[in-house]
XYZ file of C-alpha atoms in Angstrom:
555
model
C -58.511 -101.044 177.332
C -54.721 -99.615 175.948
C -54.454 -95.455 176.332
C -53.422 -93.886 173.007
C -50.200 -92.674 174.163
C -49.770 -96.466 175.211
C -51.421 -98.139 171.189
C -48.629 -95.374 170.088
C -45.653 -96.531 172.313
C -46.275 -100.204 171.321
C -46.561 -99.424 167.468
C -43.986 -100.714 164.643
C -42.727 -97.293 163.917
C -40.724 -96.863 160.575
C -37.553 -94.698 159.723
C -38.939 -91.903 157.656
C -37.021 -92.335 154.762
C -39.081 -95.707 154.833
C -41.966 -93.798 154.431
C -40.701 -91.248 151.914
C -40.551 -93.858 149.627
C -43.992 -94.150 149.224
C -44.507 -91.281 148.214
C -41.041 -91.410 145.580
C -39.438 -89.021 148.098
C -35.747 -89.432 147.843
C -33.199 -87.443 150.601
C -32.044 -85.359 148.648
C -36.167 -83.867 149.147
C -36.128 -84.001 152.922
C -34.337 -81.825 155.529
C -34.993 -84.694 158.362
C -35.378 -84.642 162.017
C -34.062 -87.436 163.958
C -35.506 -91.033 162.323
C -39.118 -90.133 162.330
C -39.916 -86.988 160.963
C -38.870 -85.316 158.441
C -39.604 -81.604 155.854
C -40.035 -81.408 152.826
C -38.369 -79.028 150.829
C -40.861 -76.714 148.926
C -39.568 -77.150 144.584
C -42.030 -80.664 145.277
C -44.495 -78.183 144.808
C -43.801 -77.670 140.785
C -44.266 -81.213 140.382
C -46.334 -82.030 137.247
C -48.325 -84.861 138.184
C -51.665 -85.083 137.866
C -53.690 -83.416 141.042
C -55.014 -86.316 143.498
C -58.890 -86.434 144.094
C -59.373 -84.142 147.667
C -61.711 -85.383 150.070
C -62.764 -83.165 153.043
C -63.386 -84.577 156.295
C -65.564 -82.955 158.696
C -68.531 -83.202 161.573
C -71.273 -82.076 163.456
C -71.582 -79.482 166.263
C -69.314 -81.073 168.805
C -69.619 -82.084 172.808
C -66.452 -80.014 174.589
C -64.774 -83.410 174.444
C -64.760 -83.363 170.141
C -66.348 -85.741 168.511
C -63.131 -87.643 166.394
C -63.123 -85.790 163.092
C -59.143 -86.239 163.241
C -59.296 -89.656 163.776
C -62.115 -90.112 161.730
C -59.737 -88.293 158.802
C -56.458 -90.594 159.251
C -58.741 -94.152 160.076
C -60.025 -92.761 156.491
C -56.702 -92.663 154.627
C -55.522 -95.952 155.841
C -58.680 -97.864 154.962
C -58.783 -95.989 151.425
C -54.828 -97.754 151.204
C -56.165 -100.439 153.005
C -58.969 -101.224 149.427
C -55.952 -100.564 147.480
C -56.588 -96.598 146.355
C -52.946 -94.541 147.287
C -54.118 -92.051 149.899
C -51.961 -89.089 152.202
C -53.221 -87.772 154.741
C -52.795 -83.997 155.104
C -53.831 -82.794 159.120
C -53.189 -79.640 161.677
C -50.642 -79.637 163.877
C -51.361 -79.914 167.088
C -51.666 -76.708 169.913
C -50.101 -76.799 172.960
C -52.545 -74.730 174.921
C -55.416 -78.093 173.832
C -52.513 -80.345 174.697
C -52.493 -79.331 178.411
C -55.837 -78.243 178.828
C -58.922 -80.859 178.335
C -59.652 -80.967 174.013
C -56.452 -83.233 173.315
C -53.960 -83.290 171.325
C -54.184 -83.448 166.764
C -52.512 -86.940 166.291
C -55.933 -88.801 166.267
C -56.975 -91.487 168.744
C -57.383 -95.446 169.358
C -55.982 -97.426 165.913
C -56.483 -94.632 164.358
C -53.081 -91.917 165.144
C -50.079 -90.699 163.387
C -46.770 -91.148 165.226
C -44.547 -90.016 166.983
C -47.252 -89.077 168.713
C -45.008 -87.345 171.535
C -43.218 -85.392 169.169
C -46.319 -84.245 167.133
C -48.739 -83.184 170.499
C -45.508 -81.307 171.709
C -42.035 -79.486 170.011
C -42.855 -81.564 166.965
C -40.695 -80.050 164.606
C -40.365 -76.324 166.049
C -43.449 -75.206 163.602
C -45.690 -73.734 166.023
C -42.065 -72.052 168.166
C -40.986 -70.242 165.065
C -44.866 -68.409 164.498
C -44.244 -67.187 168.549
C -40.869 -66.009 167.570
C -42.282 -63.933 164.881
C -44.792 -62.671 165.255
C -42.969 -61.453 169.326
C -40.006 -59.904 167.168
C -42.875 -58.488 164.723
C -44.212 -56.702 168.068
C -40.694 -55.919 169.373
C -39.829 -53.861 166.262
C -42.832 -52.014 166.358
C -42.450 -51.018 170.455
C -38.946 -50.176 169.572
C -40.104 -47.858 166.921
C -41.956 -46.004 168.831
C -39.394 -45.978 171.700
C -36.848 -44.592 169.063
C -38.781 -41.569 168.089
C -41.796 -42.996 165.827
C -40.768 -41.890 163.061
C -44.725 -43.688 161.356
C -46.845 -41.744 163.537
C -47.526 -44.801 165.129
C -50.611 -44.423 167.394
C -49.963 -46.263 170.495
C -53.627 -46.630 170.956
C -54.791 -47.590 167.914
C -52.038 -51.221 167.643
C -53.754 -54.027 166.497
C -50.856 -56.184 166.400
C -50.705 -59.318 169.419
C -47.897 -61.194 171.226
C -48.719 -64.051 171.242
C -48.156 -67.749 173.663
C -48.971 -70.954 172.474
C -50.679 -72.027 175.882
C -53.739 -71.314 177.366
C -53.330 -68.185 179.592
C -56.106 -65.806 180.527
C -53.232 -63.208 182.403
C -51.980 -62.402 179.930
C -55.442 -62.127 177.745
C -55.396 -57.900 179.147
C -51.142 -57.062 180.068
C -49.960 -52.952 180.137
C -45.511 -52.835 178.366
C -42.952 -49.988 178.723
C -43.319 -50.022 182.439
C -40.180 -49.472 184.701
C -39.689 -45.601 183.159
C -38.241 -44.648 179.769
C -35.590 -47.235 178.930
C -38.191 -49.688 179.157
C -40.153 -48.332 176.029
C -43.269 -46.415 175.532
C -46.310 -47.829 177.816
C -49.029 -48.699 176.543
C -51.672 -51.677 177.377
C -50.868 -54.537 175.726
C -52.530 -58.280 174.487
C -51.403 -62.320 173.978
C -53.483 -64.717 171.371
C -52.776 -68.082 171.414
C -50.486 -68.735 169.363
C -52.697 -70.213 166.425
C -54.646 -67.743 166.034
C -51.811 -65.219 165.496
C -51.893 -64.020 161.104
C -48.427 -64.984 160.957
C -50.005 -68.827 161.700
C -52.870 -67.841 159.111
C -49.838 -66.775 156.818
C -48.263 -69.775 157.170
C -50.864 -72.173 156.676
C -52.542 -69.911 153.122
C -49.170 -69.078 151.799
C -48.027 -70.842 148.721
C -44.736 -70.240 148.565
C -41.661 -69.109 149.925
C -42.269 -65.885 148.092
C -46.140 -65.340 148.683
C -45.399 -65.862 152.342
C -42.848 -62.579 152.528
C -45.311 -60.586 149.975
C -47.980 -61.708 152.707
C -46.172 -61.111 155.838
C -44.526 -57.580 154.799
C -48.630 -56.556 154.032
C -50.100 -57.237 156.729
C -50.994 -54.456 159.408
C -50.362 -54.143 162.659
C -51.328 -50.414 163.652
C -52.818 -47.169 162.837
C -51.036 -43.915 162.490
C -52.494 -40.849 164.450
C -54.119 -39.704 161.220
C -55.503 -43.158 160.885
C -53.486 -44.696 157.883
C -52.456 -48.144 158.192
C -49.187 -49.337 159.491
C -47.700 -52.350 157.590
C -44.522 -54.672 158.377
C -43.062 -53.456 155.364
C -43.294 -50.163 157.155
C -41.348 -51.772 160.510
C -38.719 -52.741 157.541
C -39.266 -56.203 159.301
C -40.249 -57.993 156.516
C -36.878 -60.388 155.348
C -36.349 -60.426 159.708
C -39.771 -62.390 159.791
C -39.247 -64.134 156.247
C -35.721 -65.408 157.671
C -37.542 -66.779 161.134
C -39.943 -68.732 158.831
C -38.108 -70.392 156.329
C -37.576 -73.896 158.007
C -41.070 -73.610 159.408
C -43.019 -73.097 155.861
C -41.149 -76.809 154.272
C -44.096 -79.533 155.567
C -44.228 -82.303 157.834
C -43.831 -85.769 157.012
C -44.684 -88.258 159.390
C -46.898 -91.642 159.028
C -49.930 -93.501 160.925
C -50.050 -96.093 162.887
C -50.398 -98.344 159.334
C -47.741 -96.480 157.854
C -49.579 -94.098 155.299
C -47.734 -90.780 154.591
C -48.993 -87.883 156.874
C -48.396 -83.997 155.901
C -48.863 -82.699 158.974
C -48.647 -78.664 159.438
C -49.970 -75.500 160.601
C -52.990 -75.440 163.072
C -54.847 -72.352 163.032
C -57.947 -72.524 165.016
C -61.695 -72.409 163.559
C -63.318 -70.983 165.776
C -61.469 -67.828 165.985
C -58.957 -68.265 162.676
C -59.360 -70.247 159.768
C -58.857 -73.964 160.745
C -56.908 -75.100 158.323
C -53.868 -77.192 157.403
C -50.783 -74.999 155.307
C -52.034 -74.639 151.764
C -48.579 -75.649 150.942
C -48.718 -78.792 153.017
C -52.305 -79.603 150.716
C -50.762 -78.888 147.035
C -47.400 -81.032 147.747
C -49.780 -83.658 148.682
C -52.153 -83.373 145.876
C -48.709 -84.088 144.295
C -47.933 -87.205 145.735
C -50.550 -89.690 145.806
C -54.156 -90.507 144.066
C -56.181 -89.507 146.153
C -55.508 -87.575 149.619
C -58.009 -86.539 152.859
C -57.606 -83.559 154.909
C -59.785 -82.323 157.510
C -61.351 -79.222 158.942
C -61.839 -78.020 162.042
C -64.929 -78.425 164.860
C -67.961 -78.435 163.015
C -69.228 -77.604 159.038
C -70.062 -74.092 160.018
C -66.849 -73.160 160.647
C -64.122 -75.048 159.142
C -65.802 -76.340 156.291
C -67.366 -73.314 155.211
C -63.614 -71.240 156.209
C -62.487 -74.551 153.707
C -64.602 -73.806 151.210
C -65.352 -69.944 151.155
C -61.287 -69.051 151.872
C -58.634 -71.809 151.718
C -60.446 -73.707 148.480
C -60.463 -70.033 146.798
C -57.165 -68.621 147.408
C -55.865 -71.997 146.111
C -58.361 -72.400 143.530
C -59.057 -76.321 145.410
C -61.455 -78.240 144.356
C -62.925 -80.555 146.871
C -64.073 -84.564 145.418
C -66.689 -85.705 148.376
C -67.313 -84.561 151.643
C -67.195 -86.808 154.853
C -69.827 -85.357 157.588
C -68.828 -87.173 160.923
C -71.073 -87.288 163.805
C -71.993 -89.050 166.804
C -74.230 -90.125 168.958
C -73.213 -88.734 171.949
C -72.930 -85.243 169.983
C -76.086 -86.132 168.573
C -77.913 -86.912 172.002
C -76.750 -84.063 173.644
C -78.208 -81.271 170.818
C -81.434 -83.338 171.072
C -81.131 -81.895 175.246
C -79.375 -85.397 176.955
C -77.023 -84.088 180.317
C -73.010 -84.399 179.027
C -72.886 -86.137 182.114
C -76.217 -89.006 180.984
C -75.107 -89.226 177.435
C -73.901 -93.129 178.576
C -77.152 -94.049 178.444
C -79.622 -95.586 175.858
C -81.776 -92.916 174.230
C -82.953 -93.291 170.779
C -85.871 -90.400 170.690
C -83.104 -87.293 172.003
C -81.130 -88.767 169.000
C -83.136 -88.246 166.558
C -84.479 -85.218 168.062
C -80.882 -83.946 167.797
C -80.638 -85.085 164.022
C -82.023 -81.554 163.475
C -78.078 -80.081 163.406
C -77.385 -83.266 160.657
C -79.630 -81.933 158.810
C -78.897 -78.803 158.847
C -74.947 -79.277 157.977
C -75.869 -82.151 155.091
C -77.764 -79.172 153.650
C -74.882 -76.547 154.269
C -72.224 -78.902 152.232
C -75.283 -79.289 149.881
C -74.817 -75.723 149.119
C -71.192 -75.642 147.407
C -72.376 -78.604 144.962
C -70.594 -81.288 146.529
C -71.619 -85.127 148.134
C -70.986 -85.642 151.029
C -70.801 -89.469 153.161
C -72.425 -89.732 156.821
C -69.601 -91.131 159.035
C -70.693 -92.509 162.086
C -67.389 -92.457 164.616
C -69.176 -95.185 166.886
C -68.600 -95.563 170.569
C -68.212 -97.599 172.825
C -71.767 -96.413 175.152
C -73.818 -96.421 171.480
C -76.273 -99.369 171.904
C -77.325 -101.234 168.957
C -80.344 -99.584 168.978
C -78.827 -96.218 168.864
C -76.883 -96.917 165.903
C -79.402 -98.848 163.370
C -81.706 -95.251 164.395
C -79.338 -93.410 163.194
C -78.365 -95.371 159.925
C -81.909 -95.661 159.257
C -82.575 -92.677 159.474
C -80.302 -91.437 157.174
C -81.124 -94.183 154.950
C -84.899 -93.360 154.388
C -83.639 -89.526 153.695
C -80.887 -91.536 151.047
C -78.050 -90.106 153.065
C -75.281 -92.364 152.300
C -73.821 -93.301 155.590
C -71.297 -95.639 157.227
C -70.301 -97.156 160.484
C -66.600 -96.662 161.364
C -65.145 -97.622 163.812
C -61.637 -96.944 163.262
C -60.590 -96.102 166.213
C -61.339 -99.509 167.914
C -59.892 -101.079 164.508
C -58.051 -98.306 162.683
C -58.315 -99.705 158.907
C -60.746 -102.741 158.996
C -63.080 -100.372 160.310
C -63.181 -98.005 158.211
C -63.541 -99.833 154.771
C -67.373 -99.509 154.193
C -66.606 -95.614 154.473
C -63.685 -95.795 152.277
C -65.738 -97.668 150.216
C -68.587 -95.328 149.574
C -66.343 -91.792 149.707
C -64.541 -93.595 145.986
C -68.371 -94.689 144.985
C -69.835 -90.936 145.528
C -66.311 -89.233 143.433
C -66.959 -91.787 141.062
C -70.616 -91.177 141.008
C -70.209 -87.336 140.912
C -66.638 -85.789 140.890
C -67.657 -82.944 143.282
C -64.134 -81.319 141.460
C -66.502 -80.478 138.367
C -69.009 -78.382 140.279
C -67.687 -76.765 143.127
C -67.949 -73.153 143.983
C -67.872 -70.867 146.997
C -72.014 -69.621 148.700
C -70.525 -66.188 148.043
C -69.203 -63.615 145.267
C -65.908 -61.835 147.945
C -66.949 -59.394 145.292
C -70.208 -58.256 147.847
C -69.475 -55.892 150.442
C -68.807 -57.154 153.789
C -72.505 -56.903 155.543
C -73.465 -58.772 152.336
C -70.433 -61.456 152.388
C -71.612 -61.983 156.766
C -75.002 -61.721 155.777
C -75.008 -64.490 153.295
C -73.088 -67.083 155.377
C -75.101 -66.425 159.170
C -77.798 -66.781 156.716
C -77.645 -69.388 154.665
C -74.536 -71.508 156.827
C -75.916 -70.780 160.507
C -79.356 -70.341 159.506
C -79.563 -67.079 161.358
C -83.479 -65.416 160.838
C -80.503 -61.726 161.145
C -77.575 -60.112 161.225
C -76.745 -57.392 163.685
C -73.581 -55.597 163.706
C -72.384 -52.820 166.393
C -71.279 -49.576 166.140
C -67.785 -50.727 166.009
C -68.352 -52.575 163.859
C -70.409 -50.354 161.481
C -67.249 -48.058 161.427
C -64.100 -50.467 161.067
C -66.514 -51.900 158.023
C -66.312 -48.449 157.224
C -62.493 -47.609 157.812
C -61.830 -50.855 155.803
C -63.678 -50.212 152.645
C -62.172 -46.788 152.337
C -58.936 -48.955 152.724
C -59.669 -50.643 149.502
C -59.883 -54.620 152.109
C -63.537 -54.450 151.612
C -63.553 -56.780 148.573
C -62.108 -59.882 150.829
C -63.325 -63.036 152.097
C -64.858 -63.374 155.612
C -63.327 -64.970 158.828
C -65.821 -65.345 161.148
C -64.920 -66.210 165.262
C -67.722 -68.030 166.837
C -68.422 -70.798 168.843
C -68.186 -74.309 167.948
C -70.852 -76.049 169.923
C -73.899 -74.160 168.180
C -74.848 -73.375 164.877
C -75.661 -70.002 166.390
C -73.294 -67.273 168.243
C -75.025 -69.179 171.065
C -73.317 -71.649 172.610
C -76.641 -72.670 174.557
C -78.564 -73.636 171.057
C -77.871 -76.609 170.659
C -79.679 -78.891 167.776
C -80.923 -76.948 165.050
C -81.679 -73.553 166.144
C -84.299 -70.818 164.447
C -85.547 -67.136 164.724
C -81.675 -66.264 166.190
C -80.300 -62.934 165.449
C -76.116 -63.402 164.791
C -74.431 -59.842 166.334
C -71.425 -59.247 165.018
C -69.378 -56.667 167.939
C -65.818 -56.182 166.166
C -64.239 -56.888 162.126
C -60.498 -56.865 162.202
C -58.340 -56.932 158.766
C -56.368 -59.355 158.310
C -54.559 -58.227 155.463
C -51.735 -59.834 155.162
C -53.902 -63.781 155.574
C -55.695 -62.228 152.978
C -59.565 -61.813 155.096
C -61.376 -60.242 157.434
C -61.934 -61.595 160.841
C -65.824 -60.953 161.982
C -66.036 -61.196 165.835
C -69.339 -63.050 167.375
C -71.127 -63.536 170.545
C -67.647 -64.084 173.346
C -64.691 -65.662 171.212
C -61.970 -65.118 173.080
C -58.492 -64.912 171.061
C -56.817 -66.282 174.548
C -58.583 -69.391 175.789
C -57.771 -69.738 179.143
C -56.918 -73.485 181.519
C -59.693 -75.617 183.165
C -59.596 -76.651 186.761
C -58.040 -79.602 186.448
C -55.482 -79.477 183.157
C -54.653 -82.649 181.084
C -50.473 -81.154 182.208
C -51.029 -81.916 185.936
C -51.481 -86.607 184.749
C -48.379 -85.569 182.490
C -45.024 -86.790 183.203
C -41.916 -88.648 182.396
C -40.957 -91.658 184.883
C -37.510 -93.294 184.100
C -37.167 -91.477 180.329
C -40.796 -92.622 179.383
C -44.033 -90.181 178.480
C -47.190 -90.983 180.832
C -50.206 -89.220 180.734
C -50.215 -88.129 177.241
C -54.131 -88.699 176.936
C-alpha cells in the first residue's frame, strides 16, 4: 500500500490557473504562489451569485489517531462532482504541531487528498507564520509599553495575551521574560500557546473582511490595568501594524484535490481549544463559486459541529443544508470497551455497545433542525460482519447511512454517500429550519449549562471560584452576551477523556473563563486542556527527511 505522501507525489497536478477556470476566476483575481497554489483577492466575496448549499462534515468522538473526517470531506466533494454536482471543498489549514507530532496533517489521506500535499502540510502560503508574527508583535509592543513608562498603567500580573509558536513545545508553556537587567524589559511570567489556539487565529477565521478584521483586532483585550480596566490592541496603537502584517494572510488559498476539485484551505483553529472551523472568508467565497460547498468542523460533533453551528454560523449568517456524521467501526469498538491495541480484531458486541456515542451525536444534530447522513468511513481492518451490523442498526433506526471508501477508491468510493446527501437536501433542506441551540442574550452560566447538558449530556455543571469571579467581571465589562467556546477533551462527550461511549450522571467543571473579545466569544476551559500541546516520545518528525531532493516520511 502506498503512503499518503507517495500517492500525492505520483498524482497528476494541474496548474492552478486551470483550477481557477473551473470556478470562473481569472489571473486578475489571484495572487500566485508558484504553479499550484494561489490566494484569491477578497473582492470575490462581493459576487451577486446565489449562495451554494452548505454541507457540514463532522464526526463521533475520535480515537487518538483521528477518524478520517478530512478524508471523508474531500472524498465527498470529489464524489459529488463525479455525479454531476458542481462542488467545492473548504478546509482548515494544518498546524505544524500535529504534523510534527503524532496526529498528522489535515490534507486528507489515501485517494482523497488535497495537493500539493507537502506544501499544505508545511509552510503553505505562510498564513500561520503571519499569525505567529502578528501575535508576537502585539506582545512585543505590550512589553515595550511597560518598559517605556507604562502610561496605560498595565498590571504585569494581569496580562492575558500569550505569545505563540506553531509547534508542540511543552517547555514554553510557562516562562519568564524580561530577565537580564533593566535594559531588557520588566521581568514577568509569560506563556506560549500553539499558534492555532491564539486569538489572532480565531479573529482571522471569523472576520468577514479586511475592515472587519481591523475592528476585531483593535478590540482584542490583551491585559488589564492596576484598577482592572481592560487594555486593547487599540490602546497599544498596534492595530494598523497588525492589520498590515495580516493583510495577505486574510486572502483564502486555492488548491486542488487529487481529482482536481477546487479546494479553499484557509485558517485552522484547534477545535478542542478554539472554535475549530476554517475561515468565514473562505466559506463565503466558496459559496459564491459553486452549487454545493462541503466543509468540515474539528473533532467530534460535540466540539467542532457545536461551535460551527453556534458560533460561526451565528456570526456569519450561514445556514447549513445537511450534516454528514463520520463514524468508524474502530472508534465505536473503542467506545464499546475495546483497548486500542485490539481494534484490529473483529468484535461486533463491542461495536454495538459503542454505538451509543453515535446515537448521541445524531440526537445533537437533530436539535439544530438539520438533516444528516451517517458516513461509515471504512478501514481495512473492518470485517463484513461489523459493517453489516452497523448498517443494519442504522437502517432499523431510520438513520440515513452510507459506506464511504474514499480513502481506498477516491470519488468512486463516495458515490453512495454523495447521492444520499443530495437526496436529504432535496427532501428537507436544513437551511430552512436551522437555529443555534441557545440565545446569546442568556447569561454566561445559562449558555454554558445549555451546551453541557444538551450537547454533552451532563447532569450538572460546576464553576470554580475563579470562574465565578471571572463571570462577574465579564458581565461588568458588558461581554456577557457573547457566544461560548468551551475548551474540553475531544475523546469524550464529557470533560474526562476516559469516559467513553455515552456517559451519564457526570458533572462538567468549568475552571476558568477567558474573554476573546476580538474573536467575539468567551472561552470556557474545562478539564486539563492545554493551549500548548507537547510532542510524543517518538514524534512523527523523527521519520521525516529530504533524500535526493524528495520529501520522505510525511505520513
